[in-house]
Short mmCIF file of C-alpha atoms and ligand atoms in Angstrom, two decimals:
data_model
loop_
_atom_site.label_atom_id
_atom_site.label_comp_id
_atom_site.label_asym_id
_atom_site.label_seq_id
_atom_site.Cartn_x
_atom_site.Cartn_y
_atom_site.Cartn_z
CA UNK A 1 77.73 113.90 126.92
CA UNK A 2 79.89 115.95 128.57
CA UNK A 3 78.45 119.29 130.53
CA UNK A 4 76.36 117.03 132.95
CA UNK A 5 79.64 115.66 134.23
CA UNK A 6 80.17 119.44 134.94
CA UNK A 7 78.89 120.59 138.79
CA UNK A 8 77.66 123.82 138.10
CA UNK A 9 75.60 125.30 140.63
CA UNK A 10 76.35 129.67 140.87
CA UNK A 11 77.27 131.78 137.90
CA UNK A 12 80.95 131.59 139.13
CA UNK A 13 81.77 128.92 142.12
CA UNK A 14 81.68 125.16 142.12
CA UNK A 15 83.28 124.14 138.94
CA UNK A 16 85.11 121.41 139.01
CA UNK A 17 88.13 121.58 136.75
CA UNK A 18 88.91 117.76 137.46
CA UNK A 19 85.33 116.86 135.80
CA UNK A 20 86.43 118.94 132.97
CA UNK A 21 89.59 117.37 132.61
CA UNK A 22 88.91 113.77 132.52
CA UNK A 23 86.84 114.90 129.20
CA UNK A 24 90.36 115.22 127.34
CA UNK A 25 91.85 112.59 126.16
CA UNK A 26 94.44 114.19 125.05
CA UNK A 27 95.41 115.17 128.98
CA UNK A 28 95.82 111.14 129.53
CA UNK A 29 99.00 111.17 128.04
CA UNK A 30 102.59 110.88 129.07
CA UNK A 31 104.61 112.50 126.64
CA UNK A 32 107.87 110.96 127.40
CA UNK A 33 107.99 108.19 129.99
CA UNK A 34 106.97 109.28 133.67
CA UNK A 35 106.51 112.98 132.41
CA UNK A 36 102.38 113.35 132.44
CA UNK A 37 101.48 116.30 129.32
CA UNK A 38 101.17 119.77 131.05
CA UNK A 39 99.31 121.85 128.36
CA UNK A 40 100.07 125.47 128.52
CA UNK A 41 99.95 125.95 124.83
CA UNK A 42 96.22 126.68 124.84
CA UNK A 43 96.37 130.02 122.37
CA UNK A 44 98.60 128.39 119.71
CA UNK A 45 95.40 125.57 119.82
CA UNK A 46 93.38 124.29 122.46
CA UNK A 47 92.50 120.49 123.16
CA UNK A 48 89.82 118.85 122.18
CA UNK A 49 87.11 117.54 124.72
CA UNK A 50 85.64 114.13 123.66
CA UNK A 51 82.30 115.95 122.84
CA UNK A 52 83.65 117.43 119.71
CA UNK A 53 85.86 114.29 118.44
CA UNK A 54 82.72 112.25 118.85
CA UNK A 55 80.52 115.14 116.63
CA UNK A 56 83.77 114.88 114.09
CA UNK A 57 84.04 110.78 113.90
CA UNK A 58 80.06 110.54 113.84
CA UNK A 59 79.39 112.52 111.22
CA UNK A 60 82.24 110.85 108.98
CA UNK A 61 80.96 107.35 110.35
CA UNK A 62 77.23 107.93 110.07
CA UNK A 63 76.02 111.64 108.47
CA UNK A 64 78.72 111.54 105.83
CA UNK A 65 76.76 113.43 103.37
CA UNK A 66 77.33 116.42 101.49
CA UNK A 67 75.09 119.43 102.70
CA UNK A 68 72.11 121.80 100.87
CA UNK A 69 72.03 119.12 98.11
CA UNK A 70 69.94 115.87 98.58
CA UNK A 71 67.07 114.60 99.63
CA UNK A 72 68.10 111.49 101.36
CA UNK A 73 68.28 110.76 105.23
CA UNK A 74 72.09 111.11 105.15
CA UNK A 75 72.29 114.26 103.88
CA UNK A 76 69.21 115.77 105.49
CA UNK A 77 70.93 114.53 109.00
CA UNK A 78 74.55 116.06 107.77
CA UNK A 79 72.60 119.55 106.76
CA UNK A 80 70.63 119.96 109.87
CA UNK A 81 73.29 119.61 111.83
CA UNK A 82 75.84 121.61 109.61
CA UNK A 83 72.90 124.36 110.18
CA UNK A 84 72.18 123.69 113.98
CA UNK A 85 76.21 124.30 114.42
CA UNK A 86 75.02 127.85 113.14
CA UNK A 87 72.74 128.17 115.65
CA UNK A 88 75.15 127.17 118.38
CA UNK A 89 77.17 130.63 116.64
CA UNK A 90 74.51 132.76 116.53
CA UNK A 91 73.68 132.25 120.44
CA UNK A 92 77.78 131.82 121.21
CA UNK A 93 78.23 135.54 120.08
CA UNK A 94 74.66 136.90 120.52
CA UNK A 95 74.24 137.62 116.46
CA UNK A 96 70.99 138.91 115.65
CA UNK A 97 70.18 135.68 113.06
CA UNK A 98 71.99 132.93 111.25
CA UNK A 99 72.47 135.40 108.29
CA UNK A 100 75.16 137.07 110.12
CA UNK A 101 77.55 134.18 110.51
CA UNK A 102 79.65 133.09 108.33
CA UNK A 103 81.31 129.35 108.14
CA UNK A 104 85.11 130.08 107.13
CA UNK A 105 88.30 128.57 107.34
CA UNK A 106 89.49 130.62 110.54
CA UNK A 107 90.24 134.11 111.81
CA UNK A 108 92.93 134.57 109.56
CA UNK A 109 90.75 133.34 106.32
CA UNK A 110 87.24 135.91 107.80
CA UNK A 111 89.78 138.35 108.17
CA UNK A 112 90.96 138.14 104.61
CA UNK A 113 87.01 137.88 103.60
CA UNK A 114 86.46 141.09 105.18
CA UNK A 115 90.21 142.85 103.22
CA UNK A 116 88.66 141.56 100.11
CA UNK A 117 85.48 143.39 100.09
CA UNK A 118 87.07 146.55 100.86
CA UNK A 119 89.05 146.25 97.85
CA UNK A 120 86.32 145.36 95.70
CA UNK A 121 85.21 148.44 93.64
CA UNK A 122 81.82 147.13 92.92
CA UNK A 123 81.36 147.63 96.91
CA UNK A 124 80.67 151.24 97.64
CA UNK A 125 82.32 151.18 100.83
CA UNK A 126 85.25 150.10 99.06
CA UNK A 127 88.81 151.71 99.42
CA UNK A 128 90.95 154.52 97.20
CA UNK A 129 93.76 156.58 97.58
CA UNK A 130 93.60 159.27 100.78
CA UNK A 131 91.08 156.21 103.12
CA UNK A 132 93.05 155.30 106.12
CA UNK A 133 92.92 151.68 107.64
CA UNK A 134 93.45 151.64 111.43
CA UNK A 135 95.20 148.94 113.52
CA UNK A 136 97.15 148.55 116.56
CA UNK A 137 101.07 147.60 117.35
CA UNK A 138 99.66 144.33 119.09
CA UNK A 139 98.30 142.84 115.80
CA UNK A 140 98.97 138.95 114.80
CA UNK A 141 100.10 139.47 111.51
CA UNK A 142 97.12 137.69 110.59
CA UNK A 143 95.52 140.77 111.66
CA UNK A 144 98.17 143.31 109.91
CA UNK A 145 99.11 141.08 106.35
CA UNK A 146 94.95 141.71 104.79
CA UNK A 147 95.13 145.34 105.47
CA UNK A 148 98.60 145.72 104.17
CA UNK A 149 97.50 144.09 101.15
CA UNK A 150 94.34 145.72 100.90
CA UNK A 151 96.26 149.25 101.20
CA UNK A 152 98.49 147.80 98.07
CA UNK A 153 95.31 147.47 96.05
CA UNK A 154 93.72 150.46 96.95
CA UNK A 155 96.17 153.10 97.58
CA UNK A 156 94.68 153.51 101.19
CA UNK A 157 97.03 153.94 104.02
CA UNK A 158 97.72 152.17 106.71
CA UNK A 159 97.85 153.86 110.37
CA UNK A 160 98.97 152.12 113.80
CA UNK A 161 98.37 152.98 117.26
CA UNK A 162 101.47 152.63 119.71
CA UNK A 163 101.28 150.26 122.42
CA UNK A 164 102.68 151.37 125.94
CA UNK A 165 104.96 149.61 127.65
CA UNK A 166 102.59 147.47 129.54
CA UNK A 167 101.52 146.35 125.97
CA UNK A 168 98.10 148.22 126.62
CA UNK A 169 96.02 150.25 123.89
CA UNK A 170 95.31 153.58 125.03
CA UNK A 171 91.61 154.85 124.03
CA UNK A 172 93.45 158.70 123.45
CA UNK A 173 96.35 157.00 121.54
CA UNK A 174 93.36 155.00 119.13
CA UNK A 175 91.64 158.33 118.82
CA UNK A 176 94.39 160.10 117.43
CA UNK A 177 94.68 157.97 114.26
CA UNK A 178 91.39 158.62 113.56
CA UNK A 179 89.91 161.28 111.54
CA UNK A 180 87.26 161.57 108.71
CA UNK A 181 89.73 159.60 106.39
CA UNK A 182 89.51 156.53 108.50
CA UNK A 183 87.53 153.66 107.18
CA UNK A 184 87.86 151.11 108.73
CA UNK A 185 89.77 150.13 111.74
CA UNK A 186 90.83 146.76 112.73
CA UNK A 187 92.35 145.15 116.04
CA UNK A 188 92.29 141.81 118.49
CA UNK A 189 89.95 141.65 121.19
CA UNK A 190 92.90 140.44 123.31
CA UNK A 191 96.20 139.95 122.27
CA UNK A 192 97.81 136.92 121.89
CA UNK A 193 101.72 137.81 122.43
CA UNK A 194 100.56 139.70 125.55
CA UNK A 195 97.38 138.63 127.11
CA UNK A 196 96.09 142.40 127.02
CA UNK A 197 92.09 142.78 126.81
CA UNK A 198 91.66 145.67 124.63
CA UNK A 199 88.67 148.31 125.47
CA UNK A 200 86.93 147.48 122.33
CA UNK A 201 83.13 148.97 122.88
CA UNK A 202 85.18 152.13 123.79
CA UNK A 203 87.37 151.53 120.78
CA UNK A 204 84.10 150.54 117.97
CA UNK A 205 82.54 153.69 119.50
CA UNK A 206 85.09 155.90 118.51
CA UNK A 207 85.78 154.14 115.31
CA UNK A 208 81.88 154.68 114.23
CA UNK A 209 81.92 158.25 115.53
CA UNK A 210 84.16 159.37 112.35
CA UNK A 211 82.00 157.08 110.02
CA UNK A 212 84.63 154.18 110.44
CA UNK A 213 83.96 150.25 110.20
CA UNK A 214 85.66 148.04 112.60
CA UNK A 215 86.42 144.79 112.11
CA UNK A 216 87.41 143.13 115.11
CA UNK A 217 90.06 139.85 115.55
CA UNK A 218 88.59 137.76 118.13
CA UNK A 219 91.01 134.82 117.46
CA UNK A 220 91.42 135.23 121.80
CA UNK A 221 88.59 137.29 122.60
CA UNK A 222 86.05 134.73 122.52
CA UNK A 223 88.26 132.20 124.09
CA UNK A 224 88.17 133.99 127.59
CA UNK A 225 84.94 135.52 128.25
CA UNK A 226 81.49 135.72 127.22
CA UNK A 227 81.45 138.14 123.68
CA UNK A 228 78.26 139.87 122.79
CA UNK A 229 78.75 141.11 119.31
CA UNK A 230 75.56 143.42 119.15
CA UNK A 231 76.31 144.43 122.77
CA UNK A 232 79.67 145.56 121.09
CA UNK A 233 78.34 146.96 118.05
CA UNK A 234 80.83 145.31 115.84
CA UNK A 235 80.84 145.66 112.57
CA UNK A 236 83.20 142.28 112.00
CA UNK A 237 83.96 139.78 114.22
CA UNK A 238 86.23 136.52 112.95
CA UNK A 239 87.30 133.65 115.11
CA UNK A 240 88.73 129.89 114.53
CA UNK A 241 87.11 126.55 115.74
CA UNK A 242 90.65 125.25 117.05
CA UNK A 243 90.76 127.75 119.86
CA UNK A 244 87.72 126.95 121.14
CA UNK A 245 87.69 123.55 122.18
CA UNK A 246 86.83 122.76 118.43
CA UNK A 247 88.47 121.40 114.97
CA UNK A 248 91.14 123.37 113.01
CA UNK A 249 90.16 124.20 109.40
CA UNK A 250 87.09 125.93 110.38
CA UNK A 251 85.76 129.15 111.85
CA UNK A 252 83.49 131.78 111.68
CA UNK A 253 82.98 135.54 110.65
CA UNK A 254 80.45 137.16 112.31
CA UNK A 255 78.88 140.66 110.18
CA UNK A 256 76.35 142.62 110.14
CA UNK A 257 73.18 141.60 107.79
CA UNK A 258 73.36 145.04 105.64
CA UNK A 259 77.07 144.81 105.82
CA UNK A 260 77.18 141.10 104.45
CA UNK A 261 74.01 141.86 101.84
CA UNK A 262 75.87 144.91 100.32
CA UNK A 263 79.03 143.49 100.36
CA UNK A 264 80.34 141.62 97.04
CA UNK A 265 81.04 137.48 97.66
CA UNK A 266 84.62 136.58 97.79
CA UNK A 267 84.56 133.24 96.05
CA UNK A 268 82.16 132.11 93.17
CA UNK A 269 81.41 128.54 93.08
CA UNK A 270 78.47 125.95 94.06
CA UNK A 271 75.74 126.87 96.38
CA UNK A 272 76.85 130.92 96.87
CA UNK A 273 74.59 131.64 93.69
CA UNK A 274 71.38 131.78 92.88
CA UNK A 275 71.50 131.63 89.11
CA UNK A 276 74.13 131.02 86.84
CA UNK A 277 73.54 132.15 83.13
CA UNK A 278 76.86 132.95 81.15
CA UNK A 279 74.97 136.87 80.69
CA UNK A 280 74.49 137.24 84.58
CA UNK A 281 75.01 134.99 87.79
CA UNK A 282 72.97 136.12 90.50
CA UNK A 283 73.79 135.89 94.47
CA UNK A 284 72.16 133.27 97.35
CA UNK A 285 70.75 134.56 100.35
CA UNK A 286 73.19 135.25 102.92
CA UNK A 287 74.84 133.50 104.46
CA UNK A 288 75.58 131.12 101.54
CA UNK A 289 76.31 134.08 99.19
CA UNK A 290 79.98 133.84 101.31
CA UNK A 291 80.17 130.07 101.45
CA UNK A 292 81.16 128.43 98.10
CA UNK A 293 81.59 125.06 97.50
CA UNK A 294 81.33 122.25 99.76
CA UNK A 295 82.42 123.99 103.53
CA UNK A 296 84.02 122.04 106.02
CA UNK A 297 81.10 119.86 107.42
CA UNK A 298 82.56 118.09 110.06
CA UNK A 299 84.70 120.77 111.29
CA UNK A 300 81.44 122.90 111.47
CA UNK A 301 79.66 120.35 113.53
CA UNK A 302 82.81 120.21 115.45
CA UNK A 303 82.77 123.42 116.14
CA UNK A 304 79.06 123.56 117.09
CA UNK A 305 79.49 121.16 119.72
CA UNK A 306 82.60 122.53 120.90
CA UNK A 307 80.16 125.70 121.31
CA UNK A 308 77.73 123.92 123.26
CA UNK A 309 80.38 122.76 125.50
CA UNK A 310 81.68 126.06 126.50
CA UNK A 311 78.02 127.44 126.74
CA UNK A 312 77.66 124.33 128.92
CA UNK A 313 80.44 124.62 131.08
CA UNK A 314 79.45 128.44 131.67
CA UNK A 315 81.60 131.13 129.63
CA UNK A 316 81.49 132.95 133.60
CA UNK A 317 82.70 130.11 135.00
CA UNK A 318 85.76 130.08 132.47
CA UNK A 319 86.80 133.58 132.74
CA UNK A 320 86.30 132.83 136.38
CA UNK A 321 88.87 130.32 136.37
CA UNK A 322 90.81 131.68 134.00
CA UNK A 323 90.90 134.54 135.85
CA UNK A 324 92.10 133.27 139.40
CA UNK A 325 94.97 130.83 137.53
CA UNK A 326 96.44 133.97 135.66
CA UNK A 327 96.48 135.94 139.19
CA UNK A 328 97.92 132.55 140.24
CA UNK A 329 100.51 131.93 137.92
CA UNK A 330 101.28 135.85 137.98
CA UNK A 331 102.03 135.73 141.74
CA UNK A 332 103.98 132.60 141.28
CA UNK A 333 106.65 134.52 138.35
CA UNK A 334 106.97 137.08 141.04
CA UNK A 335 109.23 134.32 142.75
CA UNK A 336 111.79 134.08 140.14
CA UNK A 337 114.95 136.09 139.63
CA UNK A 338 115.87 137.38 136.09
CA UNK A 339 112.80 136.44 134.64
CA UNK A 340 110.24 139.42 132.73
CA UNK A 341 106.91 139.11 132.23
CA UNK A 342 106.56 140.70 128.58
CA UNK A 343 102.81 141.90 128.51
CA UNK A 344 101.59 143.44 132.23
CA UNK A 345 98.27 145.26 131.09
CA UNK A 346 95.72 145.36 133.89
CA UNK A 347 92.62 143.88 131.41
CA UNK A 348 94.60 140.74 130.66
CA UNK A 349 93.73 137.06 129.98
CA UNK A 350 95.41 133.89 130.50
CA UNK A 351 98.55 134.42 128.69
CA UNK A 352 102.32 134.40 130.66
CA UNK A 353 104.97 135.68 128.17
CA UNK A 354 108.64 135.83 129.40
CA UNK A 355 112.09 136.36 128.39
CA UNK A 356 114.67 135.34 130.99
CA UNK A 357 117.89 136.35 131.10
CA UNK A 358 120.54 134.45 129.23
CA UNK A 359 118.40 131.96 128.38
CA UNK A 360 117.04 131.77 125.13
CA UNK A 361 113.30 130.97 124.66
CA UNK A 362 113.54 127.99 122.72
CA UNK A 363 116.27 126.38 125.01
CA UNK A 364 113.79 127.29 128.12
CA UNK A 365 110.43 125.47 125.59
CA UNK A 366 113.14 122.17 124.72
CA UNK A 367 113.79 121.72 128.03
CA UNK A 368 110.28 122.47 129.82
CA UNK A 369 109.12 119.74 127.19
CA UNK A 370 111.46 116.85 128.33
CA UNK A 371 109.56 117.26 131.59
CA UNK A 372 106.14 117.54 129.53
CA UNK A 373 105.42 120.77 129.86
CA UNK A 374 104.17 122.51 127.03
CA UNK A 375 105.11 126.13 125.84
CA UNK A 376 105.78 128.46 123.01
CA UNK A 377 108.34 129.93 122.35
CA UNK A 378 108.75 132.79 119.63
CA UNK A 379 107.17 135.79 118.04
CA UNK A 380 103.91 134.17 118.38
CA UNK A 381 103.02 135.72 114.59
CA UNK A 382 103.38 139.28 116.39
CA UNK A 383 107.17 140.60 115.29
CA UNK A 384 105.78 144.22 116.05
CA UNK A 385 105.28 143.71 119.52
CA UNK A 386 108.89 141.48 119.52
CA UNK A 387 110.05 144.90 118.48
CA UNK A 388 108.71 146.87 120.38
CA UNK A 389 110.11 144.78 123.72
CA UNK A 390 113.57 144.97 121.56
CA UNK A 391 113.69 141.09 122.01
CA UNK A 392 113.31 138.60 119.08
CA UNK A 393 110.99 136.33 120.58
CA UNK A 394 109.24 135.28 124.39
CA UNK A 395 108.35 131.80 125.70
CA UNK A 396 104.87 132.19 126.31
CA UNK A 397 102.34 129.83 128.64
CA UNK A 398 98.82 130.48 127.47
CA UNK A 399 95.81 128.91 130.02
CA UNK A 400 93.03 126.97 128.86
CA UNK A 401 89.83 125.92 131.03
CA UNK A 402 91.56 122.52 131.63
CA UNK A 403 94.96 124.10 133.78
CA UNK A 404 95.03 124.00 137.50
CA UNK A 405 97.57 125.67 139.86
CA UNK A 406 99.61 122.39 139.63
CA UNK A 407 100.20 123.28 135.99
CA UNK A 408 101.58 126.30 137.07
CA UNK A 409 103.40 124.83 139.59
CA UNK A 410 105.32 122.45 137.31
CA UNK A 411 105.96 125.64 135.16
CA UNK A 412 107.65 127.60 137.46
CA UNK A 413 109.63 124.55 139.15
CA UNK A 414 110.02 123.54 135.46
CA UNK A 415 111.37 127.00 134.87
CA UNK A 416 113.69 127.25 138.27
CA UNK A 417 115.93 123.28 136.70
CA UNK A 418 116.28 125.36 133.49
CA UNK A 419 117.59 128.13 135.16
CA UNK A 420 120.03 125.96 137.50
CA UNK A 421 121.38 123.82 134.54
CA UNK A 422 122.01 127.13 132.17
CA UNK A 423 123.97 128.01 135.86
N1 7TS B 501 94.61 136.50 115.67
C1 7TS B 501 95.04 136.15 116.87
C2 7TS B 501 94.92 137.12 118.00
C3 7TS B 501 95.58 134.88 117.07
O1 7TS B 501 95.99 134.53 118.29
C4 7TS B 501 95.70 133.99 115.98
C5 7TS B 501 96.38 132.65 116.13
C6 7TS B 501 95.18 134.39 114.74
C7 7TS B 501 94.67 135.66 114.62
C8 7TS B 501 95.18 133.49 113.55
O2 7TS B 501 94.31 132.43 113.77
P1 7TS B 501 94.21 131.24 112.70
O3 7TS B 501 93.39 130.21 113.41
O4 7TS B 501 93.54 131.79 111.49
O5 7TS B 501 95.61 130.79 112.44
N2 7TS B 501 97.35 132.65 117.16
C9 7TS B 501 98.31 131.72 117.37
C10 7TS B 501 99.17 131.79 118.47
O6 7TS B 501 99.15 132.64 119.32
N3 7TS B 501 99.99 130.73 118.42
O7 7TS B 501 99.69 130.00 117.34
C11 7TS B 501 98.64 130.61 116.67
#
């Protein structure tokens, strides 16, 4: 229903951000009386458009069918559309085929997928003592947890590349960790504490020149701009439905097809196999051979439509937006006195994180939200870049394709009462 109510007429110009917003309910609320919801929470989760609640109730209220297992109308409905939201995947991040993408539960569950191959012996690229795993200061611990684990398992080692002080990734600084030992190598696309776009062609390239896999975190990356995974040459590339406009409880994990064929299955269960004998079980074609059991139907055909939205809206005209409101809202914290922006890379997308002085975060988040305004305050999941700053935790405003300069505006006048009551 909802991308014709979108004017879209150049790559970049005439999109109307109040046509996008009337398609989230969510936005319609008040969240105490008089105080209209002012969403700048958008990496923690985004909103939902109506689009994708309407895939989610319909196929409860009418396709409610399990998938790959009957004949009947029900389920042949629920499976072709479980299947066409692989589709919407495989054309959201340019895969070469539906082989390559992988239904899972989120980033931080295709991330894990990914850890537990490499510490699967029966996998010859798997890990032993003297490999090196690569990742970067700005991790989410989602993105640093798998590898330490894997490293516990396999007696690999695990290497990090410094951030500078603008919270960038330096390409010379990623280089020097690696060497013939390396892997695998694993970082965000952009980070989520900071806002930093990381140079990741650059960084795959040099990763693949010492024989390294990379598996990328694009929990952000797709969020912001248009990702081309074979454009990239990523090995891995994991991200979660909720960010996206879509459900929670769902995402995907993007691989290469002779990565995912010679790689083990995770989980064992209905509909990965293709035999079961109690002698020998063999595998089903990717990519079911990594989804046992019954998956997350409606949050798949969630996220397909959620997909189609953002294709519909125009992933240029996003970043596009995006874009302009970050320079916006940048400008804008120029204004205020004791107040840092923690993350100032030049490559950066719509996240604001702050610390301001003698103000706690969590004070500034309780009382931006009696006014409505929605923020997070904390380490975000990223203590190593809290330490790095020295501080224990920012408020951060992330932007979503729904936020307008009036959003911003209500931030920073939101920002300028806190500041006057803490004196
Ligand atoms: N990687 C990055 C860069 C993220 O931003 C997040 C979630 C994850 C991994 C994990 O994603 P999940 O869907 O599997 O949980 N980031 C945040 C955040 O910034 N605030 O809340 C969740």
């Amino acid at each position: 229903m909802s991308v014709e109510h979108v004017s879209v007429s150049s790559p970049t110009k005439t999109f109307d951000v109040e046509a996008i917003r009337k398609q989230f309910p969510a936005l319609r609320q008040e969240v105490h009386p008089g105080k209209a919801l002012v969403y700048l929470d958008s990496a923690a989760t985004a909103l939902k458009p109506q689009v994708v609640i309407d895939a989610i109730v319909n196929t409860y209220a009418v396709d409610c069918a399990n998938v790959h297992r009957a004949v009947h109308s029900l389920s042949q409905r629920a499976t072709a559309s479980y299947e066409g939201a692989r589709e919407s995947a495989v054309r959201f991040l340019n895969a070469a085929g539906r082989e390559e993408i992988l239904f899972t539960g989120g980033t931080t569950d295709g991330l894990n997928l990914v850890a537990q191959a490499f510490a699967n012996p029966s996998w010859d690229r798997a890990l032993s003592e003297g490999d090196e795993v690569v990742v970067t200061e700005l991790e989410h611990h989602s993105d640093i947890v798998p590898w330490q684990l894997l490293c516990e398992r396999t007696g690999a080692t695990l290497k990090v590349v410094p951030i500078t002080d603008e919270g960038e990734v330096r390409l010379e600084d990623f280089r020097a960790q690696l060497s013939a030992k390396t892997k695998l190598c694993a970082f965000a696309h952009v980070s989520n504490s900071l806002g930093t776009i990381l140079p990741v062609a650059e960084m795959i390239a040099a990763a693949h020149e010492v024989g390294a896999l990379v598996a990328i975190d694009g929990a952000q990356g797709v969020v912001h701009q248009k990702v081309d995974v074979r454009a990239l040459d990523a090995d891995f590339y994991a991200f979660s439905g909720h960010k996206v406009y879509g459900p929670t409880g769902i995402g995907v994990l993007y691989g290469k097809k002779a990565l995912l064929d010679a790689m083990p299955p995770w989980r064992g269960g209905g509909d990965m196999i293709d035999r079961v004998t109690f002698t020998e079980t063999t595998w089903n074609d990717l990519p079911y051979k990594f989804e046992a059991g019954t998956p997350n139907i409606a949050g798949a055909i969630g996220l397909g439509a959620a997909l189609e939205w953002m294709m519909g809206v125009g992933m240029e005209n996003i970043a596009a937006h995006e874009a302009e409101l970050l320079a916006y809202g940048t400008k804008r914290f120029a204004e205020l006195e004791g107040v840092r922006l923690i993350g100032t890379a030049k490559h950066k997308a719509g996240v604001l994180a702050f610390v301001m002085d003698g103000i706690h975060p969590t004070d500034a988040g309780s009382f931006l939200d009696a006014d409505g305004i929605a923020i997070r305050t904390g380490h975000h999941c990223a203590q190593p870049v809290m330490d790095h700053y020295g501080v224990t935790g920012t408020a951060r405003a992330s932007l979503g394709v729904y936020n307008t300069e009036a959003d911003i505006d209500a931030l920073i006048e939101g920002l300028k009462k806190v500041q006057s009551i803490f004196g």
